[in-house]
Tab-separated table of C-alpha atoms in Angstrom:
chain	number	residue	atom	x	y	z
A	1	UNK	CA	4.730	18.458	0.469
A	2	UNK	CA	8.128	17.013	0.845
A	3	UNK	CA	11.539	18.068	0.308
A	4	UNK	CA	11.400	17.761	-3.438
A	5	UNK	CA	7.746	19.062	-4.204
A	6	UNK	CA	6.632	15.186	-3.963
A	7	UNK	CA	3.326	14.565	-1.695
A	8	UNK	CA	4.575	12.818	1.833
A	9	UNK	CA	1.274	11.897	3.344
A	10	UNK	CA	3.329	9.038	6.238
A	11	UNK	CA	0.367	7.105	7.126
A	12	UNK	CA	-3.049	6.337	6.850
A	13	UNK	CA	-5.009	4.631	9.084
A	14	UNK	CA	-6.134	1.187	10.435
A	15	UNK	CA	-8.996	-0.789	9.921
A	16	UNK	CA	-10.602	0.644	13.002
A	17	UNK	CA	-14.007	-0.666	13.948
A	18	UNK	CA	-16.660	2.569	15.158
A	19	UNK	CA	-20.055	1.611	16.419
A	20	UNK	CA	-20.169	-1.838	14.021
A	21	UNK	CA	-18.892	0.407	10.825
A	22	UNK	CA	-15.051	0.168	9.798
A	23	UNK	CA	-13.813	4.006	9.681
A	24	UNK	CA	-12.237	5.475	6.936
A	25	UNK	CA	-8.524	4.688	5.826
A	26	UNK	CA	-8.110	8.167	4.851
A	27	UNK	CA	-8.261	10.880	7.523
A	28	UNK	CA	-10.038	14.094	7.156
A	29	UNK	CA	-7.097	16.148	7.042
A	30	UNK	CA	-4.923	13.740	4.915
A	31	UNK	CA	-8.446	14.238	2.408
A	32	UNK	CA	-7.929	17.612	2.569
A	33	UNK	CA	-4.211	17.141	0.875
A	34	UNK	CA	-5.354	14.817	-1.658
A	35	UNK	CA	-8.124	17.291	-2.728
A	36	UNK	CA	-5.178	19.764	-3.531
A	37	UNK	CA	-2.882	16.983	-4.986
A	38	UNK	CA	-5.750	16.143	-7.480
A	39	UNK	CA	-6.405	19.576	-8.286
A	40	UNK	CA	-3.471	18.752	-10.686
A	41	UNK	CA	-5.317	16.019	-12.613
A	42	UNK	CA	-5.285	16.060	-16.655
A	43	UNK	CA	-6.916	13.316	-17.778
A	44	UNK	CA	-8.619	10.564	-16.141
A	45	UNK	CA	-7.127	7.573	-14.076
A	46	UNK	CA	-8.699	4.114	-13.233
A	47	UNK	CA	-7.858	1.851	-10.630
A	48	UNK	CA	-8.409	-1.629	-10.493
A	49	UNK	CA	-7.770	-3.114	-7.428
A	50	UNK	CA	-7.619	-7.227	-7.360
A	51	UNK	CA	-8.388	-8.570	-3.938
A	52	UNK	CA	-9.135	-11.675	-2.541
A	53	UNK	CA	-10.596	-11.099	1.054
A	54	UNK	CA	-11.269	-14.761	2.398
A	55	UNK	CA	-7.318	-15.623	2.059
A	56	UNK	CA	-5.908	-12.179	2.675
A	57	UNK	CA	-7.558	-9.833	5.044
A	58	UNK	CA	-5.088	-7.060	3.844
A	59	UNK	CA	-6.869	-7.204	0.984
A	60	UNK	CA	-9.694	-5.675	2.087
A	61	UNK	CA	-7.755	-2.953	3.654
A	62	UNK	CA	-6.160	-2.199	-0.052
A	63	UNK	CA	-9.635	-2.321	-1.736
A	64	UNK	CA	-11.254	-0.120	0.206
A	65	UNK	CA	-7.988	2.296	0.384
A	66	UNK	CA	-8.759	2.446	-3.498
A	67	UNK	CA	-12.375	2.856	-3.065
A	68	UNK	CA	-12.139	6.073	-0.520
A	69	UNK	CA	-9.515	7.771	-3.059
A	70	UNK	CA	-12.030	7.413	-5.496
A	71	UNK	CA	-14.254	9.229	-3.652
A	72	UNK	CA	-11.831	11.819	-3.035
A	73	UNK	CA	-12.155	13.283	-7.256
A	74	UNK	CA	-14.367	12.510	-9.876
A	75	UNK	CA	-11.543	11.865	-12.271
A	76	UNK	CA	-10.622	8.745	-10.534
A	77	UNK	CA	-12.550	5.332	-10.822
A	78	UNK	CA	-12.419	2.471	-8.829
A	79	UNK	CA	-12.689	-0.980	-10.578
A	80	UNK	CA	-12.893	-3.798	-8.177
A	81	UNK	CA	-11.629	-7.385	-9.157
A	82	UNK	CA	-11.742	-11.348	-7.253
A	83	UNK	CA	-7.927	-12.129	-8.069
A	84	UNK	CA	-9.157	-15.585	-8.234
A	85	UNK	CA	-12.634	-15.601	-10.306
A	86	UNK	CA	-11.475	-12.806	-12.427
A	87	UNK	CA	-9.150	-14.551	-14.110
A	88	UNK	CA	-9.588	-13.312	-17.396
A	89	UNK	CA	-9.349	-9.529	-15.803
A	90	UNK	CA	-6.051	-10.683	-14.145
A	91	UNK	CA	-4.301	-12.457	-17.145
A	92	UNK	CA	-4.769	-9.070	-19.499
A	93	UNK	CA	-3.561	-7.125	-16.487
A	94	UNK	CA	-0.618	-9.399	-15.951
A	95	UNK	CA	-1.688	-8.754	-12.221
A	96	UNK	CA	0.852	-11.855	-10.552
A	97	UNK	CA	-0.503	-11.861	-6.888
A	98	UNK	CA	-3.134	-10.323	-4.623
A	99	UNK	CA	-3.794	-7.643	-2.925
A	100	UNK	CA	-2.708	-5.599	-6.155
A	101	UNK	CA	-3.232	-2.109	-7.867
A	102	UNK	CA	-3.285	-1.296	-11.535
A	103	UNK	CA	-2.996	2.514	-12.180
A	104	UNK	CA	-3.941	3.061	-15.934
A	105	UNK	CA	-5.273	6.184	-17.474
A	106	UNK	CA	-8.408	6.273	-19.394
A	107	UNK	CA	-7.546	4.925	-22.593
A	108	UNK	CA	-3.668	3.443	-21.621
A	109	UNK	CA	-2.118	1.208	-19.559
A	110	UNK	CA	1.270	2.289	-18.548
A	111	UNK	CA	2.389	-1.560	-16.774
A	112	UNK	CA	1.813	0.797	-13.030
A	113	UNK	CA	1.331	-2.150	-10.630
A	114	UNK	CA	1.769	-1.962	-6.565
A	115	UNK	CA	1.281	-5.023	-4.796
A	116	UNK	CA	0.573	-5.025	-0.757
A	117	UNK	CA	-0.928	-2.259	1.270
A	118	UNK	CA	0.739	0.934	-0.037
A	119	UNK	CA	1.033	2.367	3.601
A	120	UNK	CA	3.497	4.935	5.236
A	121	UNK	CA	5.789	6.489	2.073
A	122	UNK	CA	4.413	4.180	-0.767
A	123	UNK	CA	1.229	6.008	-0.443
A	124	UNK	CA	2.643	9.207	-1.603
A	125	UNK	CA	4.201	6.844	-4.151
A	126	UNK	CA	0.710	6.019	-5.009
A	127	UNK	CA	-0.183	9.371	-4.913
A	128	UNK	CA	2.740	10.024	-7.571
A	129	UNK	CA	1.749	7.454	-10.119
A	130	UNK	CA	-2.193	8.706	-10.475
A	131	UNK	CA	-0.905	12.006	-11.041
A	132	UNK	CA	1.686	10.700	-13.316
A	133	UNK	CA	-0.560	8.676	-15.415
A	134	UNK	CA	-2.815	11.368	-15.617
A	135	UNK	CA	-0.397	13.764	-17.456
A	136	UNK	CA	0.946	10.939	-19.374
A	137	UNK	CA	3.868	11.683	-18.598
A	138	UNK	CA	6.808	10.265	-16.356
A	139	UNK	CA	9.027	13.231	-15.407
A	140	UNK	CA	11.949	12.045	-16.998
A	141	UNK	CA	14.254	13.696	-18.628
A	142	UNK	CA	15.266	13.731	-22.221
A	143	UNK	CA	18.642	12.375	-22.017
A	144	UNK	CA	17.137	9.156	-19.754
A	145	UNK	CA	14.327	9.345	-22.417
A	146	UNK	CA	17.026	8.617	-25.182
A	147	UNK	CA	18.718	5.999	-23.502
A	148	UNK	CA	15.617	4.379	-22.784
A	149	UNK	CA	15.102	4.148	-26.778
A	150	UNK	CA	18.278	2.379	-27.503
A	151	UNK	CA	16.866	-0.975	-24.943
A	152	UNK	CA	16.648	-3.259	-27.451
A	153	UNK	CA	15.080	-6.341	-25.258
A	154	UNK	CA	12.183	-6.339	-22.802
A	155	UNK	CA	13.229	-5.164	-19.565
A	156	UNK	CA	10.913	-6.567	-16.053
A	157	UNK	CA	11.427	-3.488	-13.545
A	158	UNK	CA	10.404	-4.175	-10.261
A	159	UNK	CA	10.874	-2.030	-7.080
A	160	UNK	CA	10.363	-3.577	-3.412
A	161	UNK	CA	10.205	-1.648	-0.018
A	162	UNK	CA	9.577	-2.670	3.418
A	163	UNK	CA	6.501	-1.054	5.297
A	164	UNK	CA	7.448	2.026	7.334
């Protein structure tokens, strides 16, 4: 855990080829903390992951990154997308490039997208937003909550970081 209580997992690891078979992106150990980190799961989360592996090899690396943390607890699913021949799958999603992640709960869809590889810190932000869409709810506090409410027009958020 990090300073604030937050998950800090800094890496994960390459595409590393082992006798013919690509190893796992998640370590054993960094399993281990994810197994404890889920433990906290309310409700259900799906990912849908939109990749597009002949022009973007990193997309690969992000599909099968959402594939092993589906493996890591029941209450996550996995939903695998063609950003290209899923179009109709992308246009509902308003999914704008590829490699990209949707993190939705069961039933809602909160607008969660990360685009790229979430490697090094964004993968504890990641982390964050399952377990945040899970509880349904985003941590904030009520007088954010209120200000929030008087936005009268649609606001486009959109947060950018460099690989660490």
């Amino acid at each position: 855990m990090g300073p604030s209580g937050a998950l800090t997992i800094v890496g994960i690891e390459g595409s590393l080829l082992y006798s013919g078979k690509a190893m796992p992106l998640i370590t054993d150990e960094v399993a281990g903390q994810l197994k404890e980190e889920f433990a906290r799961l309310v409700h259900p989360v799906r990912l849908a992951v939109f990749s597009q592996a002949l022009a973007d090899p990193e997309s690969e690396q992000v599909k099968r990154l959402v594939e092993e943390l589906a493996n890591v607890d029941s209450r996550i699913t996995a939903e695998t997308y063609n950003f290209v021949l899923d179009k109709e799958k992308v246009e509902s999603l308003g999914i704008r490039r590829s490699p990209a992640i949707a993190v939705m709960g069961a039933e809602k869809d909160y607008g969660i997208r990360m685009y790229g590889l979430p490697s090094g810190y964004e993968f504890g932000t990641l982390v964050e937003a399952i377990l945040d869409v899970s509880s349904g709810d985003s941590g904030l506090s009520d007088p954010t909550r209120a200000a929030l409410k008087e936005i009268t027009k649609p606001v486009h958020v959109q947060v950018f970081s460099t690989p660490t």
